[in-house]
CSV table of C-alpha atoms in Angstrom, one decimal:
chain,number,residue,atom,x,y,z
A,137,MET,CA,0.0,0.0,0.0
A,138,GLN,CA,1.1,3.5,-0.7
A,139,LEU,CA,0.3,6.7,1.0
A,140,LYS,CA,-1.5,9.1,-1.6
A,141,ALA,CA,-2.5,12.0,0.5
A,142,SER,CA,-2.9,13.4,3.9
A,143,ILE,CA,-6.5,14.4,4.2
A,144,LEU,CA,-6.8,15.8,7.7
A,145,THR,CA,-4.2,16.9,10.1
A,146,SER,CA,-4.7,16.7,13.9
A,147,GLU,CA,-5.7,20.3,13.9
A,148,GLU,CA,-8.1,19.9,11.0
A,149,LEU,CA,-9.6,16.8,12.6
A,150,ARG,CA,-10.3,18.7,15.8
A,151,ARG,CA,-12.0,21.5,13.9
A,152,ALA,CA,-14.2,19.0,12.0
A,153,LEU,CA,-15.3,17.5,15.3
A,154,THR,CA,-15.9,21.1,16.7
A,155,ARG,CA,-18.1,21.8,13.7
A,156,ILE,CA,-20.0,18.6,14.0
A,157,ALA,CA,-20.6,19.4,17.7
A,158,HIS,CA,-22.0,22.8,16.7
A,159,GLU,CA,-24.2,21.3,14.0
A,160,ILE,CA,-25.6,18.7,16.5
A,161,LEU,CA,-26.5,21.5,18.9
A,162,GLU,CA,-28.0,23.6,16.1
A,163,ARG,CA,-30.2,20.8,14.8
A,164,ASN,CA,-31.3,19.5,18.1
A,165,LYS,CA,-31.7,22.9,19.7
A,166,GLY,CA,-29.3,22.1,22.5
A,167,ALA,CA,-27.9,18.9,24.0
A,168,GLU,CA,-30.9,18.0,26.2
A,169,GLY,CA,-32.2,14.5,25.4
A,170,LEU,CA,-29.3,13.4,23.3
A,171,ALA,CA,-27.0,10.4,23.6
A,172,LEU,CA,-23.9,9.5,21.6
A,173,VAL,CA,-23.2,6.0,20.6
A,174,GLY,CA,-19.9,5.2,19.1
A,175,VAL,CA,-19.4,2.1,16.7
A,176,HIS,CA,-16.4,0.0,17.6
A,177,THR,CA,-13.5,0.6,17.0
A,178,ARG,CA,-12.8,4.3,16.2
A,179,GLY,CA,-16.4,5.5,16.6
A,180,ILE,CA,-16.0,5.1,20.4
A,181,PRO,CA,-13.2,7.7,20.9
A,182,LEU,CA,-14.8,10.0,18.3
A,183,ALA,CA,-18.2,9.9,20.3
A,184,ALA,CA,-16.2,10.6,23.5
A,185,ARG,CA,-14.6,13.6,21.9
A,186,LEU,CA,-17.9,14.9,20.7
A,187,ALA,CA,-19.4,14.4,24.1
A,188,ALA,CA,-16.5,16.5,25.7
A,189,LYS,CA,-17.2,19.2,23.1
A,190,LEU,CA,-20.9,19.2,23.9
A,191,ARG,CA,-20.0,19.5,27.6
A,192,GLU,CA,-17.6,22.4,26.8
A,193,LEU,CA,-20.2,24.2,24.7
A,194,GLU,CA,-23.4,23.6,26.5
A,195,GLY,CA,-22.4,22.4,30.0
A,196,VAL,CA,-24.5,19.2,29.5
A,197,ASP,CA,-23.2,15.7,30.1
A,198,VAL,CA,-24.6,13.7,27.2
A,199,PRO,CA,-24.7,9.9,27.9
A,200,LEU,CA,-22.2,7.9,26.0
A,201,GLY,CA,-22.5,4.4,24.7
A,202,ARG,CA,-20.4,1.9,22.7
A,203,LEU,CA,-21.8,-0.5,20.1
A,204,ASP,CA,-20.3,-3.7,18.6
A,205,ILE,CA,-22.1,-4.7,15.5
A,206,THR,CA,-20.2,-8.0,14.8
A,207,LEU,CA,-23.4,-10.1,15.3
A,208,TYR,CA,-25.4,-7.9,12.9
A,209,ARG,CA,-22.9,-7.7,10.0
A,210,ASP,CA,-23.7,-9.3,6.6
A,211,ASP,CA,-20.2,-9.5,5.2
A,212,LEU,CA,-19.9,-13.0,6.8
A,213,SER,CA,-16.6,-14.1,5.1
A,214,GLU,CA,-15.0,-11.1,6.7
A,215,ILE,CA,-16.2,-11.5,10.2
A,216,ALA,CA,-15.5,-15.3,10.0
A,217,ARG,CA,-11.8,-14.2,10.1
A,218,GLN,CA,-12.3,-12.2,13.2
A,219,PRO,CA,-14.6,-14.0,15.6
A,220,VAL,CA,-13.8,-12.0,18.7
A,221,ILE,CA,-16.9,-9.8,19.6
A,222,ARG,CA,-16.3,-6.7,21.6
A,223,GLU,CA,-18.4,-5.1,24.3
A,224,THR,CA,-21.7,-3.3,23.7
A,225,GLN,CA,-22.4,-0.9,26.5
A,226,LEU,CA,-25.5,1.3,26.6
A,227,ASP,CA,-26.1,2.3,30.3
A,228,PHE,CA,-28.9,4.6,29.6
A,229,ASP,CA,-32.6,4.4,28.6
A,230,MET,CA,-32.9,4.9,24.9
A,231,GLN,CA,-36.6,5.4,24.8
A,232,PRO,CA,-36.7,9.1,25.6
A,233,ARG,CA,-33.5,10.0,23.7
A,234,ARG,CA,-32.4,11.1,20.3
A,235,ILE,CA,-29.2,8.9,19.5
A,236,ILE,CA,-26.2,10.3,17.6
A,237,LEU,CA,-24.6,7.2,16.1
A,238,VAL,CA,-20.9,8.0,15.6
A,239,ASP,CA,-18.4,6.1,13.2
A,240,ASP,CA,-15.1,7.1,11.5
A,241,VAL,CA,-15.8,6.4,7.9
A,242,LEU,CA,-19.0,5.9,5.9
A,243,TYR,CA,-18.5,3.8,2.9
A,244,THR,CA,-21.0,1.1,1.6
A,245,GLY,CA,-23.5,1.9,4.4
A,246,ARG,CA,-23.5,-1.8,5.5
A,247,THR,CA,-21.9,-1.1,8.9
A,248,VAL,CA,-24.5,1.6,9.6
A,249,ARG,CA,-27.4,-0.7,8.6
A,250,ALA,CA,-26.0,-3.3,11.1
A,251,ALA,CA,-25.6,-0.6,13.7
A,252,LEU,CA,-29.2,0.5,13.3
A,253,ASP,CA,-30.5,-3.1,13.5
A,254,ALA,CA,-28.4,-3.5,16.7
A,255,LEU,CA,-29.7,-0.3,18.2
A,256,LEU,CA,-33.2,-1.0,17.5
A,257,ASP,CA,-32.9,-4.5,19.2
A,258,LEU,CA,-31.6,-2.8,22.3
A,259,GLY,CA,-34.4,-0.2,22.7
A,260,ARG,CA,-36.6,2.3,20.8
A,261,PRO,CA,-35.0,5.7,20.7
A,262,GLN,CA,-36.9,8.7,19.6
A,263,SER,CA,-34.7,9.0,16.6
A,264,ILE,CA,-31.3,8.2,15.4
A,265,GLN,CA,-28.9,10.5,13.6
A,266,LEU,CA,-25.5,9.6,12.0
A,267,ALA,CA,-22.3,11.4,12.5
A,268,VAL,CA,-19.2,10.4,10.6
A,269,LEU,CA,-15.8,11.9,10.4
A,270,VAL,CA,-15.3,10.9,6.7
A,271,ASP,CA,-17.9,10.1,4.0
A,272,ARG,CA,-16.0,8.4,1.1
A,273,GLY,CA,-19.0,7.6,-1.1
A,274,HIS,CA,-19.6,4.2,-2.8
A,275,ARG,CA,-22.9,3.5,-1.0
A,276,GLU,CA,-24.6,0.2,-1.4
A,277,LEU,CA,-27.6,1.1,0.7
A,278,PRO,CA,-29.9,4.2,0.9
A,279,ILE,CA,-28.1,5.6,3.9
A,280,ARG,CA,-26.6,9.2,4.3
A,281,ALA,CA,-25.0,10.9,7.3
A,282,ASP,CA,-26.6,13.8,9.1
A,283,TYR,CA,-23.2,15.2,10.1
A,284,VAL,CA,-20.0,14.8,8.0
A,285,GLY,CA,-16.5,16.0,9.0
A,286,LYS,CA,-15.0,15.7,5.5
A,287,ASN,CA,-16.6,14.6,2.2
A,288,LEU,CA,-13.9,12.7,0.4
A,289,PRO,CA,-14.6,11.3,-3.2
A,290,THR,CA,-12.5,8.1,-3.5
A,291,ALA,CA,-11.9,5.2,-5.8
A,292,ARG,CA,-12.7,1.7,-4.4
A,293,THR,CA,-9.1,0.8,-4.8
A,294,GLU,CA,-8.2,3.5,-2.2
A,295,LEU,CA,-8.3,3.1,1.5
A,296,VAL,CA,-9.2,5.8,4.0
A,297,LYS,CA,-7.3,5.4,7.3
A,298,VAL,CA,-8.5,7.3,10.2
A,299,LYS,CA,-5.9,7.4,13.0
A,300,LEU,CA,-6.8,8.6,16.5
A,301,GLU,CA,-4.7,9.3,19.5
A,302,GLU,CA,-6.7,6.7,21.6
A,303,THR,CA,-6.3,3.9,19.3
A,304,ASP,CA,-3.3,4.8,17.1
A,305,GLY,CA,-1.2,7.2,19.1
A,306,VAL,CA,-1.7,10.0,16.5
A,307,ASP,CA,-4.7,12.1,15.1
A,308,ALA,CA,-4.8,11.9,11.1
A,309,VAL,CA,-6.8,10.9,8.2
A,310,GLU,CA,-4.9,9.5,5.3
A,311,LEU,CA,-5.7,8.3,1.8
A,312,TRP,CA,-3.8,5.1,0.7
A,313,GLU,CA,-3.7,3.2,-2.6
A,314,ARG,CA,-4.4,-0.4,-2.0
A,315,ASP,CA,-2.8,-3.3,-3.8
A,316,GLY,CA,-5.2,-6.0,-4.9
A,317,THR,CA,-9.0,-6.1,-4.3
A,318,PRO,CA,-10.9,-3.4,-2.6
A,319,GLU,CA,-11.9,-3.8,1.0
A,320,GLN,CA,-14.0,-2.1,3.7
A,321,ALA,CA,-13.2,1.3,5.1
B,94,MET,CA,-8.0,-8.9,13.6
B,95,THR,CA,-7.4,-11.9,15.9
B,96,ALA,CA,-4.9,-14.5,14.7
B,97,PHE,CA,-5.3,-18.1,15.9
B,98,SER,CA,-2.6,-20.7,15.9
B,99,ASP,CA,-5.0,-23.2,14.5
B,100,THR,CA,-6.9,-23.4,11.3
B,101,ARG,CA,-10.6,-22.8,11.8
B,102,PRO,CA,-12.0,-26.1,13.0
B,103,ARG,CA,-15.0,-27.4,11.0
B,104,HIS,CA,-16.5,-29.5,13.9
B,105,LEU,CA,-16.5,-29.5,17.8
B,106,LEU,CA,-16.4,-33.3,18.4
B,107,ASP,CA,-13.8,-32.9,21.2
B,108,PHE,CA,-11.0,-30.5,21.7
B,109,GLN,CA,-8.6,-32.0,19.3
B,110,GLY,CA,-7.5,-29.5,16.7
B,111,TRP,CA,-8.8,-26.6,18.8
B,112,SER,CA,-6.2,-24.2,20.0
B,113,THR,CA,-6.3,-22.9,23.5
B,114,GLU,CA,-6.7,-19.3,22.1
B,115,ARG,CA,-9.7,-20.3,20.1
B,116,LEU,CA,-11.3,-22.0,23.1
B,117,THR,CA,-10.6,-18.8,25.2
B,118,ALA,CA,-12.2,-16.8,22.4
B,119,ILE,CA,-15.4,-18.9,22.7
B,120,LEU,CA,-15.4,-18.2,26.4
B,121,ASP,CA,-14.7,-14.5,25.8
B,122,ASN,CA,-17.6,-14.2,23.3
B,123,ALA,CA,-20.0,-16.1,25.7
B,124,ASP,CA,-19.9,-12.9,27.7
B,125,THR,CA,-21.5,-11.1,24.8
B,126,MET,CA,-24.0,-13.9,24.3
B,127,LEU,CA,-25.0,-13.7,27.9
B,128,SER,CA,-25.7,-10.0,27.5
B,129,VAL,CA,-27.9,-10.7,24.5
B,130,LEU,CA,-30.0,-13.0,26.8
B,131,ASP,CA,-30.7,-10.0,29.1
B,132,ARG,CA,-31.9,-7.7,26.3
B,133,PRO,CA,-35.4,-6.9,25.3
B,134,VAL,CA,-34.9,-8.6,22.0
B,135,ARG,CA,-33.1,-11.9,22.9
B,136,LYS,CA,-32.0,-12.6,19.4
B,137,VAL,CA,-29.2,-11.5,16.9
B,138,PRO,CA,-29.2,-12.2,13.1
B,139,ALA,CA,-25.7,-13.7,13.1
B,140,LEU,CA,-26.8,-17.2,11.7
B,141,GLN,CA,-29.8,-16.0,9.8
B,142,GLY,CA,-30.6,-18.4,6.8
B,143,LEU,CA,-28.8,-21.4,8.4
B,144,THR,CA,-30.6,-24.6,9.5
B,145,VAL,CA,-29.3,-26.5,12.4
B,146,CYS,CA,-30.5,-30.1,13.1
B,147,THR,CA,-30.4,-31.5,16.6
B,148,VAL,CA,-30.0,-35.3,16.3
B,149,PHE,CA,-30.5,-37.0,19.7
B,150,PHE,CA,-30.1,-40.7,19.8
B,151,GLU,CA,-30.1,-40.6,23.5
B,152,ASN,CA,-32.7,-38.8,25.8
B,153,SER,CA,-31.7,-35.3,27.0
B,154,THR,CA,-34.3,-32.7,27.2
B,155,ARG,CA,-32.1,-30.0,28.8
B,156,THR,CA,-29.1,-30.2,26.5
B,157,ARG,CA,-31.4,-30.4,23.5
B,158,ILE,CA,-33.4,-27.3,24.6
B,159,SER,CA,-30.2,-25.5,25.5
B,160,PHE,CA,-28.8,-26.0,21.9
B,161,GLU,CA,-32.0,-25.3,20.2
B,162,LEU,CA,-32.6,-22.0,22.1
B,163,ALA,CA,-29.0,-21.1,21.4
B,164,ALA,CA,-29.4,-21.7,17.7
B,165,ARG,CA,-32.7,-19.7,17.6
B,166,ARG,CA,-31.2,-16.8,19.6
B,167,MET,CA,-28.7,-16.6,16.8
B,168,SER,CA,-31.6,-16.6,14.2
B,169,ALA,CA,-30.8,-20.1,12.8
B,170,ASP,CA,-33.8,-22.3,12.0
B,171,VAL,CA,-33.9,-25.5,13.9
B,172,VAL,CA,-35.2,-28.9,13.2
B,173,SER,CA,-35.1,-31.8,15.7
B,174,PHE,CA,-34.7,-35.4,15.1
B,175,ALA,CA,-35.6,-37.8,17.9
B,176,ALA,CA,-34.3,-41.3,17.5
B,177,SER,CA,-37.2,-42.9,19.4
B,178,SER,CA,-39.9,-41.6,16.9
B,179,SER,CA,-37.8,-42.1,13.8
B,180,SER,CA,-37.4,-44.6,11.0
B,181,LEU,CA,-34.4,-46.0,12.9
B,182,SER,CA,-36.9,-48.1,14.7
B,183,LYS,CA,-37.7,-49.5,11.2
B,184,GLY,CA,-34.2,-50.4,10.7
B,185,GLU,CA,-32.8,-47.4,8.9
B,186,SER,CA,-29.1,-47.0,9.5
B,187,LEU,CA,-27.4,-44.0,11.1
B,188,ARG,CA,-25.7,-43.2,7.7
B,189,ASP,CA,-29.0,-43.1,5.8
B,190,THR,CA,-30.7,-41.0,8.4
B,191,ILE,CA,-27.9,-38.4,8.4
B,192,GLU,CA,-27.5,-38.5,4.6
B,193,THR,CA,-31.3,-37.9,4.3
B,194,LEU,CA,-31.2,-34.9,6.6
B,195,THR,CA,-28.2,-33.5,4.8
B,196,ALA,CA,-30.2,-33.8,1.5
B,197,TYR,CA,-32.8,-31.5,3.2
B,198,LYS,CA,-30.1,-28.8,3.1
B,199,VAL,CA,-29.4,-28.9,6.8
B,200,ASP,CA,-26.3,-26.7,7.5
B,201,ALA,CA,-25.1,-28.2,10.8
B,202,PHE,CA,-25.7,-31.1,13.2
B,203,ILE,CA,-25.8,-31.3,16.8
B,204,VAL,CA,-25.5,-34.9,17.9
B,205,ARG,CA,-25.9,-36.9,21.1
B,206,HIS,CA,-25.4,-40.7,21.1
B,207,GLU,CA,-24.8,-43.4,23.6
B,208,ALA,CA,-22.0,-44.8,21.6
B,209,SER,CA,-18.5,-43.3,21.9
B,210,GLY,CA,-17.5,-41.9,18.4
B,211,ALA,CA,-21.0,-41.5,17.0
B,212,ALA,CA,-20.5,-37.8,16.5
B,213,HIS,CA,-17.5,-38.4,14.4
B,214,ARG,CA,-19.6,-40.8,12.1
B,215,VAL,CA,-22.2,-38.1,11.8
B,216,ALA,CA,-19.6,-35.5,10.8
B,217,GLN,CA,-18.2,-37.9,8.3
B,218,PHE,CA,-21.5,-38.9,6.8
B,219,SER,CA,-22.9,-35.3,6.6
B,220,GLY,CA,-19.8,-33.4,5.7
B,221,LYS,CA,-21.5,-30.5,7.6
B,222,PRO,CA,-20.3,-28.8,10.8
B,223,THR,CA,-21.1,-31.1,13.6
B,224,ILE,CA,-21.2,-30.4,17.4
B,225,ASN,CA,-20.8,-33.3,19.8
B,226,ALA,CA,-23.5,-32.9,22.5
B,227,GLY,CA,-22.3,-36.0,24.3
B,228,ASP,CA,-21.2,-39.3,22.9
B,229,GLY,CA,-21.0,-42.4,25.1
B,230,ARG,CA,-18.3,-42.1,27.7
B,231,ARG,CA,-15.9,-40.1,25.4
B,232,ALA,CA,-16.6,-36.4,25.2
B,233,HIS,CA,-19.1,-33.6,26.0
B,234,PRO,CA,-17.2,-30.5,24.9
B,235,THR,CA,-19.9,-27.9,25.3
B,236,GLN,CA,-20.5,-29.0,28.9
B,237,ALA,CA,-16.8,-28.6,29.6
B,238,LEU,CA,-16.9,-25.2,28.1
B,239,LEU,CA,-19.8,-24.0,30.1
B,240,ASP,CA,-18.3,-25.4,33.2
B,241,ALA,CA,-15.1,-23.5,32.5
B,242,TYR,CA,-17.0,-20.4,31.7
B,243,THR,CA,-18.9,-20.7,35.0
B,244,ILE,CA,-15.7,-21.1,37.1
B,245,ARG,CA,-14.0,-18.3,35.1
B,246,GLN,CA,-17.0,-16.1,35.8
B,247,GLU,CA,-16.5,-16.8,39.5
B,248,TYR,CA,-12.7,-16.3,39.7
B,249,GLY,CA,-11.8,-14.3,36.5
B,250,ASP,CA,-9.3,-16.8,35.5
B,251,LEU,CA,-8.8,-20.6,35.6
B,252,ALA,CA,-4.9,-20.5,35.9
B,253,GLY,CA,-3.9,-22.0,39.2
B,254,ARG,CA,-7.5,-22.8,40.3
B,255,ASN,CA,-8.1,-26.2,41.8
B,256,VAL,CA,-11.1,-28.1,40.5
B,257,THR,CA,-12.2,-31.3,42.1
B,258,ILE,CA,-14.5,-33.7,40.3
B,259,ILE,CA,-16.2,-36.3,42.4
B,260,GLY,CA,-18.2,-39.3,41.6
B,261,ASP,CA,-18.7,-41.7,38.7
B,262,VAL,CA,-15.6,-40.7,36.7
B,263,ARG,CA,-15.4,-43.9,34.8
B,264,HIS,CA,-18.7,-43.3,32.9
B,265,SER,CA,-18.4,-39.6,32.6
B,266,ARG,CA,-17.7,-37.9,29.4
B,267,VAL,CA,-18.1,-34.7,31.3
B,268,ALA,CA,-15.2,-35.6,33.5
B,269,ARG,CA,-13.0,-36.4,30.5
B,270,SER,CA,-13.8,-33.2,28.6
B,271,ASN,CA,-13.5,-31.1,31.7
B,272,THR,CA,-10.1,-32.6,32.6
B,273,GLU,CA,-8.7,-31.9,29.2
B,274,LEU,CA,-10.2,-28.4,28.9
B,275,LEU,CA,-9.5,-27.2,32.5
B,276,THR,CA,-6.0,-28.3,32.5
B,277,ARG,CA,-5.3,-26.7,29.1
B,278,LEU,CA,-6.7,-23.5,30.5
B,279,GLY,CA,-4.2,-23.8,33.5
B,280,ALA,CA,-6.4,-25.3,36.2
B,281,ASN,CA,-5.4,-28.2,38.4
B,282,VAL,CA,-7.9,-31.1,38.4
B,283,THR,CA,-8.4,-33.8,41.1
B,284,LEU,CA,-10.6,-36.7,40.1
B,285,CYS,CA,-12.2,-38.6,43.0
B,286,GLY,CA,-14.4,-41.6,43.3
B,287,PRO,CA,-14.4,-45.2,44.4
B,288,ALA,CA,-11.5,-47.2,42.9
B,289,THR,CA,-14.0,-49.0,40.7
B,290,LEU,CA,-15.2,-45.7,39.1
B,291,LEU,CA,-11.7,-44.0,38.8
B,292,PRO,CA,-9.8,-45.0,35.6
B,293,ARG,CA,-6.1,-44.7,36.3
B,294,ASP,CA,-5.4,-43.7,32.7
B,295,LEU,CA,-6.8,-40.2,33.4
B,296,ALA,CA,-3.9,-39.3,35.7
B,297,GLY,CA,-1.4,-36.8,34.2
B,298,GLU,CA,0.2,-33.4,34.4
B,299,ARG,CA,-2.1,-31.3,36.6
B,300,VAL,CA,-4.4,-34.2,37.1
B,301,THR,CA,-4.5,-36.2,40.4
B,302,LEU,CA,-6.5,-39.1,41.2
B,303,THR,CA,-7.7,-40.1,44.7
B,304,THR,CA,-10.3,-42.3,46.3
B,305,ASP,CA,-10.5,-40.1,49.4
B,306,ALA,CA,-13.1,-37.3,49.0
B,307,ARG,CA,-11.7,-35.2,52.0
B,308,THR,CA,-8.2,-35.2,50.5
B,309,ALA,CA,-9.7,-34.4,47.1
B,310,VAL,CA,-11.6,-31.3,48.2
B,311,LYS,CA,-8.8,-29.8,50.2
B,312,GLY,CA,-7.6,-26.6,48.6
B,313,ALA,CA,-10.4,-26.9,46.0
B,314,HIS,CA,-11.9,-23.7,44.6
B,315,THR,CA,-14.5,-25.6,42.7
B,316,VAL,CA,-16.1,-29.0,43.4
B,317,MET,CA,-18.1,-30.7,40.8
B,318,ALA,CA,-20.4,-33.6,41.7
B,319,LEU,CA,-21.0,-36.1,38.9
B,320,ARG,CA,-24.2,-38.0,38.4
B,321,LEU,CA,-24.0,-41.6,39.5
B,322,GLN,CA,-24.8,-43.3,36.1
B,323,THR,CA,-26.4,-46.4,37.5
B,324,GLU,CA,-28.0,-47.2,34.1
B,325,ARG,CA,-24.4,-47.7,32.7
B,326,MET,CA,-23.3,-49.9,35.6
B,327,ASP,CA,-23.7,-53.4,34.4
B,328,ALA,CA,-21.0,-54.9,36.8
B,329,GLY,CA,-20.6,-54.5,40.5
B,330,TYR,CA,-19.0,-51.1,40.5
B,331,LEU,CA,-20.6,-50.0,43.8
B,332,GLY,CA,-20.8,-51.7,47.2
B,333,SER,CA,-24.1,-50.0,48.1
B,334,LEU,CA,-25.6,-46.6,47.7
B,335,PRO,CA,-25.5,-45.8,51.5
B,336,GLU,CA,-21.7,-46.6,51.3
B,337,TYR,CA,-21.4,-44.4,48.3
B,338,ILE,CA,-23.2,-41.4,50.0
B,339,GLN,CA,-21.0,-41.8,53.1
B,340,GLY,CA,-17.8,-41.7,51.2
B,341,TYR,CA,-18.6,-39.5,48.1
B,342,GLN,CA,-21.6,-37.4,48.4
B,343,VAL,CA,-20.9,-33.7,47.9
B,344,ASN,CA,-22.5,-32.0,51.0
B,345,GLU,CA,-21.9,-29.3,53.5
B,346,ALA,CA,-19.7,-31.5,55.8
B,347,LEU,CA,-17.4,-32.3,52.9
B,348,MET,CA,-17.3,-28.7,51.6
B,349,GLU,CA,-16.0,-27.6,55.0
B,350,HIS,CA,-12.7,-29.1,53.8
B,351,ALA,CA,-12.5,-27.0,50.6
B,352,GLU,CA,-11.4,-23.4,50.2
B,353,PRO,CA,-13.6,-20.9,51.9
B,354,GLY,CA,-16.1,-19.7,49.3
B,355,ALA,CA,-15.5,-22.6,47.0
B,356,ILE,CA,-18.4,-23.2,44.6
B,357,VAL,CA,-20.3,-26.3,43.6
B,358,LEU,CA,-21.2,-27.4,40.1
B,359,HIS,CA,-23.2,-30.4,38.9
B,360,PRO,CA,-23.7,-31.1,35.1
B,361,GLY,CA,-27.2,-32.3,35.7
B,362,PRO,CA,-29.5,-34.0,35.9
B,363,MET,CA,-29.1,-34.3,39.7
B,364,ASN,CA,-29.9,-37.2,41.9
B,365,ARG,CA,-30.6,-35.0,45.0
B,366,ASP,CA,-29.4,-36.6,48.3
B,367,LEU,CA,-27.3,-39.2,46.3
B,368,GLU,CA,-24.3,-37.7,44.7
B,369,ILE,CA,-25.1,-34.2,46.0
B,370,SER,CA,-27.1,-33.2,49.1
B,371,ALA,CA,-30.2,-31.2,48.5
B,372,ASP,CA,-29.0,-28.4,50.8
B,373,THR,CA,-25.7,-28.1,49.0
B,374,ALA,CA,-27.5,-28.2,45.6
B,375,ASP,CA,-29.7,-25.4,46.7
B,376,GLY,CA,-27.3,-23.5,48.9
B,377,PRO,CA,-25.2,-20.4,48.5
B,378,ARG,CA,-22.2,-22.3,47.1
B,379,SER,CA,-24.2,-23.8,44.3
B,380,ARG,CA,-23.8,-22.5,40.8
B,381,ILE,CA,-25.9,-25.2,39.2
B,382,LEU,CA,-28.5,-22.9,37.7
B,383,LYS,CA,-25.8,-20.5,36.7
B,384,GLN,CA,-24.3,-23.4,34.7
B,385,VAL,CA,-27.7,-23.9,32.9
B,386,GLU,CA,-27.9,-20.2,32.0
B,387,ASN,CA,-24.3,-20.0,30.9
B,388,GLY,CA,-24.7,-23.2,28.9
B,389,GLN,CA,-27.0,-21.3,26.4
B,390,ALA,CA,-24.6,-18.5,26.1
B,391,VAL,CA,-21.6,-20.7,25.6
B,392,ARG,CA,-23.5,-22.8,22.9
B,393,MET,CA,-24.5,-19.5,21.2
B,394,SER,CA,-20.7,-18.8,21.0
B,395,VAL,CA,-19.8,-22.2,19.8
B,396,LEU,CA,-22.4,-22.1,17.0
B,397,TYR,CA,-21.2,-18.6,16.1
B,398,HIS,CA,-17.5,-19.7,15.9
B,399,LEU,CA,-18.3,-22.8,13.8
B,400,LEU,CA,-21.0,-21.5,11.5
B,401,VAL,CA,-20.6,-17.8,10.8
B,402,GLY,CA,-19.6,-17.4,7.2
B,403,ARG,CA,-20.4,-20.9,6.3
B,404,ALA,CA,-23.8,-20.6,4.9
């Protein structure tokens, strides 16, 4: 694989999240009644950062959850290779809340579909909105994000790598050229 | 991505070919499966579209229901085959039965049989993923996994834990599978019973044999009572039941010699006041109902590991 371009620096990533936080507050008229749910793996630290920004901007602690969607995925040959399921933790009542689902990259839409199925099996929130750091296109399902940090038209042969301090030791978004067949992300 | 030192096994007939990492992953994933059982919707779509067939040549309501619920919780369809009401009574062979079911596009088999090795034959005849739900005296791998899970749930880890298994070890596939799995996961196992019910060939590294129950439970963190399988005892294995109760019943007096806080397990079905006293079976040390609950979660995890991506 070969690095083609740096898409977001640490500072740009921070600004993108600040903008998303503002948009969330704007659309929902504040942070009351919201909850943030991060999709494993990198959606979780992104959701935590958005929660911190909402606290900073509004002084409200928005409940935070984590969602593993392995049991809901339909790309079976892929998950067959990684059978370890991670924790789902939603320690709040979803019924009265508007959920902001957070993920790093929106690509085919299959991960989001699985996340929606998983969330709805766990409770019945008032509504679900979707926030992603990068929308790289190539949707296979009728799904779109409500909040996007960066729209990035890509080729299927390319790979978008989101790196975060919490998981990778550095904040960056990079575009790589992949050898061989296209994959997720 | 998690890398395993073994290739992905096709069947769970015993633990042969299963790496310790993969067995540990089954126990890890059982945590998630247990949380699925606590949700408003106790079902996930992981095995949607697959059909699992339970083939029980030997009666077992609880194990069959545990497997069937586990498969349904994972969204698989389930069909059941009971030998007692089948064409086997008209002389059909095991091979013909399994090949017929395979022709119906069954994706996996869960087999219980009174003959050791029967599950291997089913795997061979069907070519489909097969889970051994107990064959003769040989193996009962999912029972061992749920026992290991229950002990791990109590202590966090199996390494260095002392597990004592008391009773009819000779006829027990549960004891055999448990001994293999628990020692692989780092536990020390003591097998105890009357000399006639204690096969010497099971002794080994981390496995101690004794005919003295008090010695056996000394230092034990977990004591497992085995069912006295009188239906399999065609020779004079036992002097008398009162004598057996006196020497080997798991009860409060015996448990006083174990570690404080030691737990009690029983693979079921129990003969109360025979191999285990009723007050111990129902008492605070007992994790017997926990085993039942955990059994469903562990079987969901086993089905997931074997079947996902193999439609």
